[in-house]
């Protein structure tokens, strides 16, 4: 009984060290791929000719302002707005296991709002705690790699999934180009 107060804190310390910082590779990789899929979908919906004024609202001593127009989809304002709620759509993904390889991947099962079947689909309510880790991983990725996301979109990077999920973040080990969502 005397040893219990000494042993208990040591056990808690050792057990918490093993759990802290552990990431499920499949969940974070799947969340990254789903995040890019949703992001590209939102970008494709916008007219590429739409622009937004960016720059300083300050007036220089000579009376001019440093302002310029950039495509809306490359603006930090637009991307920030998209990223605010994008992780809520992780509920539209489900975990699938390939019967041959036993590889686990997340795939979108819900139709998007602009698809014809959406009107019928929205009559049903699907809720599962299974998407919560995916949503948490999505939010973590945005928090950690927000600047990289902005940069890659501003550069019009090809293979955004590979660049963000493999090269920049290292969340996915293999090339994601041929992996289907």
C-alpha positions as protocol buffer text, in pm:
chain_id: "A"
residue {
  index: 1
  type: UNK
  ca { x: 0 y: 0 z: 0 }
}
residue {
  index: 2
  type: UNK
  ca { x: 291 y: 232 z: 71 }
}
residue {
  index: 3
  type: UNK
  ca { x: 431 y: 183 z: -282 }
}
residue {
  index: 4
  type: UNK
  ca { x: 105 y: 267 z: -457 }
}
residue {
  index: 5
  type: UNK
  ca { x: 150 y: 648 z: -437 }
}
residue {
  index: 6
  type: UNK
  ca { x: 501 y: 607 z: -583 }
}
residue {
  index: 7
  type: UNK
  ca { x: 423 y: 356 z: -854 }
}
residue {
  index: 8
  type: UNK
  ca { x: 99 y: 509 z: -984 }
}
residue {
  index: 9
  type: UNK
  ca { x: 253 y: 838 z: -1108 }
}
residue {
  index: 10
  type: UNK
  ca { x: 533 y: 644 z: -1282 }
}
residue {
  index: 11
  type: UNK
  ca { x: 283 y: 418 z: -1458 }
}
residue {
  index: 12
  type: UNK
  ca { x: 77 y: 715 z: -1573 }
}
residue {
  index: 13
  type: UNK
  ca { x: 388 y: 889 z: -1704 }
}
residue {
  index: 14
  type: UNK
  ca { x: 505 y: 588 z: -1904 }
}
residue {
  index: 15
  type: UNK
  ca { x: 161 y: 512 z: -2047 }
}
residue {
  index: 16
  type: UNK
  ca { x: 96 y: 873 z: -2149 }
}
residue {
  index: 17
  type: UNK
  ca { x: 431 y: 894 z: -2329 }
}
residue {
  index: 18
  type: UNK
  ca { x: 339 y: 600 z: -2548 }
}
residue {
  index: 19
  type: UNK
  ca { x: -1 y: 744 z: -2646 }
}
residue {
  index: 20
  type: UNK
  ca { x: 92 y: 1109 z: -2692 }
}
residue {
  index: 21
  type: UNK
  ca { x: 173 y: 1213 z: -3045 }
}
residue {
  index: 22
  type: UNK
  ca { x: 68 y: 883 z: -3200 }
}
residue {
  index: 23
  type: UNK
  ca { x: -93 y: 938 z: -3540 }
}
residue {
  index: 24
  type: UNK
  ca { x: -285 y: 682 z: -3737 }
}
residue {
  index: 25
  type: UNK
  ca { x: -105 y: 697 z: -4072 }
}
residue {
  index: 26
  type: UNK
  ca { x: -406 y: 572 z: -4268 }
}
residue {
  index: 27
  type: UNK
  ca { x: -643 y: 824 z: -4113 }
}
residue {
  index: 28
  type: UNK
  ca { x: -412 y: 1122 z: -4164 }
}
residue {
  index: 29
  type: UNK
  ca { x: -325 y: 1017 z: -4519 }
}
residue {
  index: 30
  type: UNK
  ca { x: -694 y: 962 z: -4596 }
}
residue {
  index: 31
  type: UNK
  ca { x: -786 y: 1297 z: -4444 }
}
residue {
  index: 32
  type: UNK
  ca { x: -519 y: 1473 z: -4649 }
}
residue {
  index: 33
  type: UNK
  ca { x: -643 y: 1315 z: -4972 }
}
residue {
  index: 34
  type: UNK
  ca { x: -1006 y: 1396 z: -4886 }
}
residue {
  index: 35
  type: UNK
  ca { x: -909 y: 1753 z: -4795 }
}
residue {
  index: 36
  type: UNK
  ca { x: -740 y: 1804 z: -5133 }
}
residue {
  index: 37
  type: UNK
  ca { x: -1036 y: 1643 z: -5312 }
}
residue {
  index: 38
  type: UNK
  ca { x: -1281 y: 1881 z: -5144 }
}
residue {
  index: 39
  type: UNK
  ca { x: -1052 y: 2179 z: -5198 }
}
residue {
  index: 40
  type: UNK
  ca { x: -1013 y: 2110 z: -5570 }
}
residue {
  index: 41
  type: UNK
  ca { x: -1388 y: 2060 z: -5603 }
}
residue {
  index: 42
  type: UNK
  ca { x: -1452 y: 2404 z: -5450 }
}
residue {
  index: 43
  type: UNK
  ca { x: -1188 y: 2564 z: -5671 }
}
residue {
  index: 44
  type: UNK
  ca { x: -1336 y: 2409 z: -5989 }
}
residue {
  index: 45
  type: UNK
  ca { x: -1677 y: 2560 z: -5907 }
}
residue {
  index: 46
  type: UNK
  ca { x: -1542 y: 2917 z: -5930 }
}
residue {
  index: 47
  type: UNK
  ca { x: -1524 y: 3103 z: -6260 }
}
residue {
  index: 48
  type: UNK
  ca { x: -1148 y: 3128 z: -6334 }
}
residue {
  index: 49
  type: UNK
  ca { x: -1194 y: 3486 z: -6456 }
}
residue {
  index: 50
  type: UNK
  ca { x: -1319 y: 3612 z: -6119 }
}
residue {
  index: 51
  type: UNK
  ca { x: -1063 y: 3829 z: -5945 }
}
residue {
  index: 52
  type: UNK
  ca { x: -1031 y: 4001 z: -5611 }
}
residue {
  index: 53
  type: UNK
  ca { x: -844 y: 4315 z: -5508 }
}
residue {
  index: 54
  type: UNK
  ca { x: -558 y: 4248 z: -5271 }
}
residue {
  index: 55
  type: UNK
  ca { x: -294 y: 4466 z: -5120 }
}
residue {
  index: 56
  type: UNK
  ca { x: -271 y: 4748 z: -4877 }
}
residue {
  index: 57
  type: UNK
  ca { x: -544 y: 4999 z: -4808 }
}
residue {
  index: 58
  type: UNK
  ca { x: -278 y: 5248 z: -4704 }
}
residue {
  index: 59
  type: UNK
  ca { x: -223 y: 5549 z: -4920 }
}
residue {
  index: 60
  type: UNK
  ca { x: 139 y: 5629 z: -5000 }
}
residue {
  index: 61
  type: UNK
  ca { x: 273 y: 5984 z: -4962 }
}
residue {
  index: 62
  type: UNK
  ca { x: 240 y: 6023 z: -5338 }
}
residue {
  index: 63
  type: UNK
  ca { x: -134 y: 5939 z: -5316 }
}
residue {
  index: 64
  type: UNK
  ca { x: -122 y: 5587 z: -5463 }
}
residue {
  index: 65
  type: UNK
  ca { x: -222 y: 5254 z: -5317 }
}
residue {
  index: 66
  type: UNK
  ca { x: -40 y: 4925 z: -5356 }
}
residue {
  index: 67
  type: UNK
  ca { x: -327 y: 4714 z: -5484 }
}
residue {
  index: 68
  type: UNK
  ca { x: -349 y: 4439 z: -5739 }
}
residue {
  index: 69
  type: UNK
  ca { x: -599 y: 4189 z: -5872 }
}
residue {
  index: 70
  type: UNK
  ca { x: -547 y: 3815 z: -5828 }
}
residue {
  index: 71
  type: UNK
  ca { x: -768 y: 3526 z: -5931 }
}
residue {
  index: 72
  type: UNK
  ca { x: -1027 y: 3462 z: -5662 }
}
residue {
  index: 73
  type: UNK
  ca { x: -927 y: 3097 z: -5616 }
}
residue {
  index: 74
  type: UNK
  ca { x: -567 y: 3197 z: -5540 }
}
residue {
  index: 75
  type: UNK
  ca { x: -659 y: 3460 z: -5284 }
}
residue {
  index: 76
  type: UNK
  ca { x: -591 y: 3392 z: -4919 }
}
residue {
  index: 77
  type: UNK
  ca { x: -933 y: 3532 z: -4833 }
}
residue {
  index: 78
  type: UNK
  ca { x: -1117 y: 3279 z: -5050 }
}
residue {
  index: 79
  type: UNK
  ca { x: -901 y: 2985 z: -4941 }
}
residue {
  index: 80
  type: UNK
  ca { x: -941 y: 3075 z: -4574 }
}
residue {
  index: 81
  type: UNK
  ca { x: -1317 y: 3085 z: -4620 }
}
residue {
  index: 82
  type: UNK
  ca { x: -1317 y: 2740 z: -4784 }
}
residue {
  index: 83
  type: UNK
  ca { x: -1087 y: 2586 z: -4524 }
}
residue {
  index: 84
  type: UNK
  ca { x: -1306 y: 2705 z: -4235 }
}
residue {
  index: 85
  type: UNK
  ca { x: -1579 y: 2447 z: -4301 }
}
residue {
  index: 86
  type: UNK
  ca { x: -1418 y: 2194 z: -4531 }
}
residue {
  index: 87
  type: UNK
  ca { x: -1355 y: 1940 z: -4255 }
}
residue {
  index: 88
  type: UNK
  ca { x: -1728 y: 1918 z: -4185 }
}
residue {
  index: 89
  type: UNK
  ca { x: -1754 y: 1730 z: -4516 }
}
residue {
  index: 90
  type: UNK
  ca { x: -1542 y: 1442 z: -4383 }
}
residue {
  index: 91
  type: UNK
  ca { x: -1876 y: 1288 z: -4282 }
}
residue {
  index: 92
  type: UNK
  ca { x: -1926 y: 1221 z: -4655 }
}
residue {
  index: 93
  type: UNK
  ca { x: -1635 y: 975 z: -4658 }
}
residue {
  index: 94
  type: UNK
  ca { x: -1627 y: 620 z: -4537 }
}
residue {
  index: 95
  type: UNK
  ca { x: -1355 y: 369 z: -4470 }
}
residue {
  index: 96
  type: UNK
  ca { x: -1328 y: 94 z: -4729 }
}
residue {
  index: 97
  type: UNK
  ca { x: -1112 y: -214 z: -4716 }
}
residue {
  index: 98
  type: UNK
  ca { x: -984 y: -368 z: -5039 }
}
residue {
  index: 99
  type: UNK
  ca { x: -1077 y: -738 z: -5011 }
}
residue {
  index: 100
  type: UNK
  ca { x: -764 y: -850 z: -5197 }
}
residue {
  index: 101
  type: UNK
  ca { x: -493 y: -628 z: -5053 }
}
residue {
  index: 102
  type: UNK
  ca { x: -664 y: -546 z: -4721 }
}
residue {
  index: 103
  type: UNK
  ca { x: -555 y: -185 z: -4778 }
}
residue {
  index: 104
  type: UNK
  ca { x: -779 y: 65 z: -4601 }
}
residue {
  index: 105
  type: UNK
  ca { x: -877 y: 386 z: -4781 }
}
residue {
  index: 106
  type: UNK
  ca { x: -1134 y: 658 z: -4735 }
}
residue {
  index: 107
  type: UNK
  ca { x: -1372 y: 713 z: -5025 }
}
residue {
  index: 108
  type: UNK
  ca { x: -1647 y: 966 z: -5076 }
}
residue {
  index: 109
  type: UNK
  ca { x: -1988 y: 798 z: -5068 }
}
residue {
  index: 110
  type: UNK
  ca { x: -2219 y: 1100 z: -5055 }
}
residue {
  index: 111
  type: UNK
  ca { x: -2314 y: 1289 z: -5370 }
}
residue {
  index: 112
  type: UNK
  ca { x: -2226 y: 1657 z: -5395 }
}
residue {
  index: 113
  type: UNK
  ca { x: -2498 y: 1923 z: -5385 }
}
residue {
  index: 114
  type: UNK
  ca { x: -2485 y: 1987 z: -5760 }
}
residue {
  index: 115
  type: UNK
  ca { x: -2539 y: 1619 z: -5853 }
}
residue {
  index: 116
  type: UNK
  ca { x: -2888 y: 1507 z: -5956 }
}
residue {
  index: 117
  type: UNK
  ca { x: -2911 y: 1232 z: -5696 }
}
residue {
  index: 118
  type: UNK
  ca { x: -2845 y: 1477 z: -5410 }
}
residue {
  index: 119
  type: UNK
  ca { x: -3215 y: 1569 z: -5370 }
}
residue {
  index: 120
  type: UNK
  ca { x: -3300 y: 1206 z: -5294 }
}
residue {
  index: 121
  type: UNK
  ca { x: -2987 y: 1146 z: -5092 }
}
residue {
  index: 122
  type: UNK
  ca { x: -3041 y: 1435 z: -4850 }
}
residue {
  index: 123
  type: UNK
  ca { x: -3363 y: 1271 z: -4729 }
}
residue {
  index: 124
  type: UNK
  ca { x: -3147 y: 1018 z: -4548 }
}
residue {
  index: 125
  type: UNK
  ca { x: -2931 y: 1099 z: -4250 }
}
residue {
  index: 126
  type: UNK
  ca { x: -2603 y: 914 z: -4216 }
}
residue {
  index: 127
  type: UNK
  ca { x: -2411 y: 964 z: -3898 }
}
residue {
  index: 128
  type: UNK
  ca { x: -2130 y: 765 z: -3762 }
}
residue {
  index: 129
  type: UNK
  ca { x: -1860 y: 821 z: -3507 }
}
residue {
  index: 130
  type: UNK
  ca { x: -1625 y: 669 z: -3763 }
}
residue {
  index: 131
  type: UNK
  ca { x: -1574 y: 1004 z: -3937 }
}
residue {
  index: 132
  type: UNK
  ca { x: -1466 y: 1188 z: -3620 }
}
residue {
  index: 133
  type: UNK
  ca { x: -1099 y: 1080 z: -3645 }
}
residue {
  index: 134
  type: UNK
  ca { x: -1102 y: 1185 z: -4011 }
}
residue {
  index: 135
  type: UNK
  ca { x: -1245 y: 1526 z: -3922 }
}
residue {
  index: 136
  type: UNK
  ca { x: -990 y: 1571 z: -3642 }
}
residue {
  index: 137
  type: UNK
  ca { x: -707 y: 1474 z: -3878 }
}
residue {
  index: 138
  type: UNK
  ca { x: -838 y: 1718 z: -4141 }
}
residue {
  index: 139
  type: UNK
  ca { x: -846 y: 2001 z: -3889 }
}
residue {
  index: 140
  type: UNK
  ca { x: -495 y: 1913 z: -3770 }
}
residue {
  index: 141
  type: UNK
  ca { x: -362 y: 1913 z: -4127 }
}
residue {
  index: 142
  type: UNK
  ca { x: -512 y: 2253 z: -4199 }
}
residue {
  index: 143
  type: UNK
  ca { x: -373 y: 2394 z: -3877 }
}
residue {
  index: 144
  type: UNK
  ca { x: -26 y: 2258 z: -3942 }
}
residue {
  index: 145
  type: UNK
  ca { x: 2 y: 2302 z: -4321 }
}
residue {
  index: 146
  type: UNK
  ca { x: -219 y: 2602 z: -4399 }
}
residue {
  index: 147
  type: UNK
  ca { x: 69 y: 2807 z: -4540 }
}
residue {
  index: 148
  type: UNK
  ca { x: 179 y: 2519 z: -4763 }
}
residue {
  index: 149
  type: UNK
  ca { x: -177 y: 2479 z: -4893 }
}
residue {
  index: 150
  type: UNK
  ca { x: -193 y: 2849 z: -4983 }
}
residue {
  index: 151
  type: UNK
  ca { x: 149 y: 2834 z: -5146 }
}
residue {
  index: 152
  type: UNK
  ca { x: 77 y: 2524 z: -5354 }
}
residue {
  index: 153
  type: UNK
  ca { x: -251 y: 2664 z: -5485 }
}
residue {
  index: 154
  type: UNK
  ca { x: -92 y: 3001 z: -5562 }
}
residue {
  index: 155
  type: UNK
  ca { x: 176 y: 2819 z: -5763 }
}
residue {
  index: 156
  type: UNK
  ca { x: -94 y: 2619 z: -5946 }
}
residue {
  index: 157
  type: UNK
  ca { x: 86 y: 2301 z: -5852 }
}
residue {
  index: 158
  type: UNK
  ca { x: -1 y: 1992 z: -6049 }
}
residue {
  index: 159
  type: UNK
  ca { x: -65 y: 1680 z: -5849 }
}
residue {
  index: 160
  type: UNK
  ca { x: -170 y: 1872 z: -5541 }
}
residue {
  index: 161
  type: UNK
  ca { x: -240 y: 1547 z: -5355 }
}
residue {
  index: 162
  type: UNK
  ca { x: 119 y: 1426 z: -5407 }
}
residue {
  index: 163
  type: UNK
  ca { x: 273 y: 1764 z: -5329 }
}
residue {
  index: 164
  type: UNK
  ca { x: 80 y: 1821 z: -5006 }
}
residue {
  index: 165
  type: UNK
  ca { x: 19 y: 1470 z: -4874 }
}
residue {
  index: 166
  type: UNK
  ca { x: 353 y: 1311 z: -4964 }
}
residue {
  index: 167
  type: UNK
  ca { x: 620 y: 1574 z: -5029 }
}
residue {
  index: 168
  type: UNK
  ca { x: 531 y: 1861 z: -4794 }
}
residue {
  index: 169
  type: UNK
  ca { x: 370 y: 1679 z: -4503 }
}
residue {
  index: 170
  type: UNK
  ca { x: 491 y: 1320 z: -4537 }
}
residue {
  index: 171
  type: UNK
  ca { x: 146 y: 1196 z: -4430 }
}
residue {
  index: 172
  type: UNK
  ca { x: 122 y: 951 z: -4720 }
}
residue {
  index: 173
  type: UNK
  ca { x: 412 y: 725 z: -4798 }
}
residue {
  index: 174
  type: UNK
  ca { x: 337 y: 629 z: -5156 }
}
residue {
  index: 175
  type: UNK
  ca { x: 249 y: 852 z: -5446 }
}
residue {
  index: 176
  type: UNK
  ca { x: -119 y: 936 z: -5423 }
}
residue {
  index: 177
  type: UNK
  ca { x: -163 y: 1022 z: -5792 }
}
residue {
  index: 178
  type: UNK
  ca { x: -321 y: 694 z: -5885 }
}
residue {
  index: 179
  type: UNK
  ca { x: -500 y: 641 z: -5556 }
}
residue {
  index: 180
  type: UNK
  ca { x: -870 y: 697 z: -5595 }
}
residue {
  index: 181
  type: UNK
  ca { x: -1083 y: 876 z: -5339 }
}
